[in-house]
Structure formats: C-alpha cells, structure tokens
N, C-alpha and C. Protein backbone atom coordinates (compact mmCIF):
# COMPACT_ATOMS: atom_id res chain seq x y z
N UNK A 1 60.17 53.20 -17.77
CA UNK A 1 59.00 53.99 -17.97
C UNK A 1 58.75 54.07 -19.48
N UNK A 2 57.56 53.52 -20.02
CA UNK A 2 56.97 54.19 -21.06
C UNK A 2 56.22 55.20 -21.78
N UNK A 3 56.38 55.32 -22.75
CA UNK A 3 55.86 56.78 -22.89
C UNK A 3 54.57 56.52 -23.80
N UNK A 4 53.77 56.57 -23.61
CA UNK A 4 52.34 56.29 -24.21
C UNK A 4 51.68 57.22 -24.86
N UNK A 5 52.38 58.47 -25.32
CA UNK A 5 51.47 59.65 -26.11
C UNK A 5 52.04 59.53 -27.20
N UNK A 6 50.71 59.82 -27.89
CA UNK A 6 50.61 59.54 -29.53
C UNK A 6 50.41 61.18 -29.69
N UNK A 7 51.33 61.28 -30.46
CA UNK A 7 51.58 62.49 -31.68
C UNK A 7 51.11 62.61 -33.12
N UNK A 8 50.18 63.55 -33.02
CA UNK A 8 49.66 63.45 -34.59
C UNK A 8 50.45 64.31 -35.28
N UNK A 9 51.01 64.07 -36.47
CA UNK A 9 51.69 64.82 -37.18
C UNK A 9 51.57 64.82 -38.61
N UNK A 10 50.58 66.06 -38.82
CA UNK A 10 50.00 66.41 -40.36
C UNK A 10 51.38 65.79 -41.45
N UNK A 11 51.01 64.86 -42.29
CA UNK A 11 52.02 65.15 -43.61
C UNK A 11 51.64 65.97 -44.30
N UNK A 12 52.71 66.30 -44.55
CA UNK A 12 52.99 67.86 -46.07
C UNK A 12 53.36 67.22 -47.30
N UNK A 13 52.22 67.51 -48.00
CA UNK A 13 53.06 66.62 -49.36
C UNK A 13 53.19 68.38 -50.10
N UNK A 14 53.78 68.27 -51.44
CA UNK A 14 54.78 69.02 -52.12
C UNK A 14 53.59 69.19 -52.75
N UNK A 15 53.37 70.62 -52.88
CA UNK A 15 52.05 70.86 -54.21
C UNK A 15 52.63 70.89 -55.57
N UNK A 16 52.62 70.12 -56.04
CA UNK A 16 53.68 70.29 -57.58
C UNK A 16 52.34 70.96 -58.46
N UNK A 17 52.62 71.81 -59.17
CA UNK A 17 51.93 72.36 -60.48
C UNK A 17 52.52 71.72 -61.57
N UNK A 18 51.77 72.32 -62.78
CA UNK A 18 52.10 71.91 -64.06
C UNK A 18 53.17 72.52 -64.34
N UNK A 19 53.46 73.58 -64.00
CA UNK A 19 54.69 74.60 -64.36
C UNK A 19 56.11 74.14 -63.29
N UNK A 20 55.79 73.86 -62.34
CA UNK A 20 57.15 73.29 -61.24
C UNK A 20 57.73 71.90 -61.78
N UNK A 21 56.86 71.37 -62.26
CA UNK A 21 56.85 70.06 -63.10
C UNK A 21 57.68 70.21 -64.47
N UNK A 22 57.21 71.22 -64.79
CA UNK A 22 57.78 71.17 -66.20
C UNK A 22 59.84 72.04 -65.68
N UNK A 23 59.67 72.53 -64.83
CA UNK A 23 60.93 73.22 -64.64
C UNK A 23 61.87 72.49 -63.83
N UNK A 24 60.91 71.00 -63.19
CA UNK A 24 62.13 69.96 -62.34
C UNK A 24 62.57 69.20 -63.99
N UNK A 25 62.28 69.36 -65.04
CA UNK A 25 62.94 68.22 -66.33
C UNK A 25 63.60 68.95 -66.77
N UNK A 26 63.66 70.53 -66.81
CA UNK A 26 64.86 71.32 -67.74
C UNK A 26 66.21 70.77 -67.01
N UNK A 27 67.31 70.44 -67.51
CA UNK A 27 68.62 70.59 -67.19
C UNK A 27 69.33 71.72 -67.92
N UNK A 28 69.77 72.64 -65.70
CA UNK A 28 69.98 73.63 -66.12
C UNK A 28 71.63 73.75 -66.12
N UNK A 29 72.10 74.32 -67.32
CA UNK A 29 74.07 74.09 -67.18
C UNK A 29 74.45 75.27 -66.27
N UNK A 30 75.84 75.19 -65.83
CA UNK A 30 76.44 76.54 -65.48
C UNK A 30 75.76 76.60 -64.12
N UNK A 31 75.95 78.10 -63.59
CA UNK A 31 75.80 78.25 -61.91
C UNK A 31 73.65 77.82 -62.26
N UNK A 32 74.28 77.47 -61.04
CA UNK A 32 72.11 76.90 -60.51
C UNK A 32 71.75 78.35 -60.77
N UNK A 33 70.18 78.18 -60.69
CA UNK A 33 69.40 79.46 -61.10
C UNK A 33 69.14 79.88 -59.08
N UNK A 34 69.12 80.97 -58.86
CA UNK A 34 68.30 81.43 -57.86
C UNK A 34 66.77 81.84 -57.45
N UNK A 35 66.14 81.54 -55.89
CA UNK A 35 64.85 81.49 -56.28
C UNK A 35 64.19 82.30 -56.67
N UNK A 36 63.07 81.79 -57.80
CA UNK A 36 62.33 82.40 -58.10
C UNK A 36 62.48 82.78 -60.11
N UNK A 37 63.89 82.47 -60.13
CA UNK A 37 64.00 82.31 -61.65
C UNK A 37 63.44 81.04 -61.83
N UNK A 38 63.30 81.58 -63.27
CA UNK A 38 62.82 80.33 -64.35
C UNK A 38 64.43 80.41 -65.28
N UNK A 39 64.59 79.27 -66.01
CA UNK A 39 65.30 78.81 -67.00
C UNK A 39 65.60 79.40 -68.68
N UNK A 40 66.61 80.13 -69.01
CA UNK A 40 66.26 80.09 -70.20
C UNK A 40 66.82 79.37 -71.04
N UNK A 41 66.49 79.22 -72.32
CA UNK A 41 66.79 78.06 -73.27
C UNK A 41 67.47 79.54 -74.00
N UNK A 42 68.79 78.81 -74.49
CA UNK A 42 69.74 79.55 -75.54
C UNK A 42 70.32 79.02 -76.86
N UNK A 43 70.86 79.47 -77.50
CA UNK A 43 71.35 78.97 -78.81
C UNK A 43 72.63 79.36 -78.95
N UNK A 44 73.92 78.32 -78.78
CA UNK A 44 74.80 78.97 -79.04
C UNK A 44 75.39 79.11 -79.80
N UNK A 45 75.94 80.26 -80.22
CA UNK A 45 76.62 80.99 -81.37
C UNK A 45 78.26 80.35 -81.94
N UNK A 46 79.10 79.77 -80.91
CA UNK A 46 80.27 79.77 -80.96
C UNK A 46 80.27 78.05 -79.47
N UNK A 47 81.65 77.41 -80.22
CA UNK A 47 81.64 75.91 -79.05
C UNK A 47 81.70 76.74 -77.69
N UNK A 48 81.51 76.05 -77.07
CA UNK A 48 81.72 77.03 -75.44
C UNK A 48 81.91 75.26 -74.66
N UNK A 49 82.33 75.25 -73.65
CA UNK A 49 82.39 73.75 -72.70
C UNK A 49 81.96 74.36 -71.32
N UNK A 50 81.20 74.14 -70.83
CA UNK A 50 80.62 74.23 -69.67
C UNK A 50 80.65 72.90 -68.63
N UNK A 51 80.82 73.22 -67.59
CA UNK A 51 80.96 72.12 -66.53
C UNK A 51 81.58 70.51 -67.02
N UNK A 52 82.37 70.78 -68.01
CA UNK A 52 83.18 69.27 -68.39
C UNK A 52 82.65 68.48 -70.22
N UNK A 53 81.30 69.54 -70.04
CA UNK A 53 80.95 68.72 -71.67
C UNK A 53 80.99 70.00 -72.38
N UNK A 54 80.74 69.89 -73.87
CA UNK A 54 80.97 70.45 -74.69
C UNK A 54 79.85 71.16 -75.88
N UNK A 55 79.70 71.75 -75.78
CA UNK A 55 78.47 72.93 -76.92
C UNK A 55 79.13 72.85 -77.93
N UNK A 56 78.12 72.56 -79.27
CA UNK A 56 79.04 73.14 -80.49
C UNK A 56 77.90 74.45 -81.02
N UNK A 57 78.44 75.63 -81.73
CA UNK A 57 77.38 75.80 -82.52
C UNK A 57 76.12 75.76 -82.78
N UNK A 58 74.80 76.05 -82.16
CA UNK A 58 73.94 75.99 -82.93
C UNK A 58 72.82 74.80 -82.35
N UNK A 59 73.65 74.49 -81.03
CA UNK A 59 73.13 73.74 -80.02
C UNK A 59 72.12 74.23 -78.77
N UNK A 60 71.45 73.85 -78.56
CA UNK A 60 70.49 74.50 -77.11
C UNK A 60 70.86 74.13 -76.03
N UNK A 61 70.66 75.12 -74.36
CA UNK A 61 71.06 74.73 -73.48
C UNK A 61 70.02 75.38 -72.65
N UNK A 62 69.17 74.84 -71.65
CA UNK A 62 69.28 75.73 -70.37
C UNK A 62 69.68 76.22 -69.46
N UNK A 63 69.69 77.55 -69.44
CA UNK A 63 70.96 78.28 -68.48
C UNK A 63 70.05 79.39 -67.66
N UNK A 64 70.46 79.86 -66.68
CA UNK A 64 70.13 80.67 -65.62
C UNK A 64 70.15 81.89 -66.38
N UNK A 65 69.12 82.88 -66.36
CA UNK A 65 68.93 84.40 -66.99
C UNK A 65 70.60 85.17 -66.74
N UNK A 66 71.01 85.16 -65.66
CA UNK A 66 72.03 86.09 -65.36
C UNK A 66 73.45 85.03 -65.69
N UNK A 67 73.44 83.77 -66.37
CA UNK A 67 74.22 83.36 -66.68
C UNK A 67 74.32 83.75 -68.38
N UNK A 68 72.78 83.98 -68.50
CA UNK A 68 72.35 84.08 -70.45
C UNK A 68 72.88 85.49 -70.88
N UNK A 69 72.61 86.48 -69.82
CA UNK A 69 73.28 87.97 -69.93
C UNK A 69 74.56 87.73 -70.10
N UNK A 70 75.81 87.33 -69.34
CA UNK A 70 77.05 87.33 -69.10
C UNK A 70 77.16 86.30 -70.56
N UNK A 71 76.52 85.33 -71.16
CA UNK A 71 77.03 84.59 -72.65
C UNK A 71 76.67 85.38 -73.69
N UNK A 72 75.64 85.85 -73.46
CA UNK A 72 75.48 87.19 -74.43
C UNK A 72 75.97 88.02 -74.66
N UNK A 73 76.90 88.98 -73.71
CA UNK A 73 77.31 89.77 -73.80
C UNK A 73 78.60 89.75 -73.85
N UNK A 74 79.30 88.33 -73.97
CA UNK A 74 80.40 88.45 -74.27
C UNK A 74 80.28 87.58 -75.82
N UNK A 75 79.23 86.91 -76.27
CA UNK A 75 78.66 86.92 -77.49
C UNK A 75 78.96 85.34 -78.26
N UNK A 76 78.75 84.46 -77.21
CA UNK A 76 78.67 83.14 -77.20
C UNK A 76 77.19 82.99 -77.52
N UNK A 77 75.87 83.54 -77.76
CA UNK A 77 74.99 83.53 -77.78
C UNK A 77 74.23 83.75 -78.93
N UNK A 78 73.40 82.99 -79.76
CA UNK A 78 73.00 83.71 -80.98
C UNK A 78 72.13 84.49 -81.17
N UNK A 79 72.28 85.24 -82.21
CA UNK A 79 71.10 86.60 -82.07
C UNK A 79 69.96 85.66 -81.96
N UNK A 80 68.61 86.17 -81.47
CA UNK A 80 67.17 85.70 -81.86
C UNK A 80 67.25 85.73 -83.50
N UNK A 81 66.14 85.36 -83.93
CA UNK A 81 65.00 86.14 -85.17
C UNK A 81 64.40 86.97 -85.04
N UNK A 82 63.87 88.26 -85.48
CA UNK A 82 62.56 88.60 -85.24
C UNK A 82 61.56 88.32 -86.11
C-alpha cells in the first residue's frame, strides 16, 4: 500500500537581526552566557588562563555579565576610565 498524501510543511527560516548577527561573532570565554544576556567585553587587569589559553594584562575578552562580576570582584578586571 501506498501512501499518496502530500504534506505541506511551512519552512521556518531564523529571523537574524543586525544585533543577533553581531552577537553570533563575539567569542564568548568562560561559562556560556544565559538567555537573554548579551556579552561583555573586559580588560584584564592581571594574566588569568581561562579554558586552556592564556590572558595577559591589558588584553580584551568577551565574557558573560555574571562571569564579569565574579572577575571583578575578585579583581582580575581593570578599572574603567571615566
């Protein structure tokens, strides 16, 4: 027996924005971000090695907000400017 019904089935494509776009190219270090964060970019103060490579000084990284609190506050992090 064959089965002769045709199934229509809407494709879903991915609505990418300019902003989802720009946040699939950050590489983010340390634990993944959860949804709905964005990325922050840091400066670090002191070498730190994260997941196998190595920070020196004065280097940038993107890291998860509640990963940037916990480097901050133990003070791997450099002050801003104002």
């Amino acid at each position: 027996m064959t089965n002769t019904r045709k199934s229509t089935t809407a494709t879903t494509e991915l609505d990418t924005t300019a902003e989802t776009a720009i946040e699939e190219t950050k590489t983010v270090v340390g634990p993944a971000l959860r949804h709905g964060q964005t990325p922050e970019e840091v400066t670090f103060a002191h070498h730190l090695r994260i997941a196998g490579r190595d920070y020196q000084p004065g280097q940038k990284a993107f890291v998860s907000p509640d990963y940037a609190r916990q480097l901050r506050g133990n003070g791997y992090i450099a002050r801003g400017r104002a």
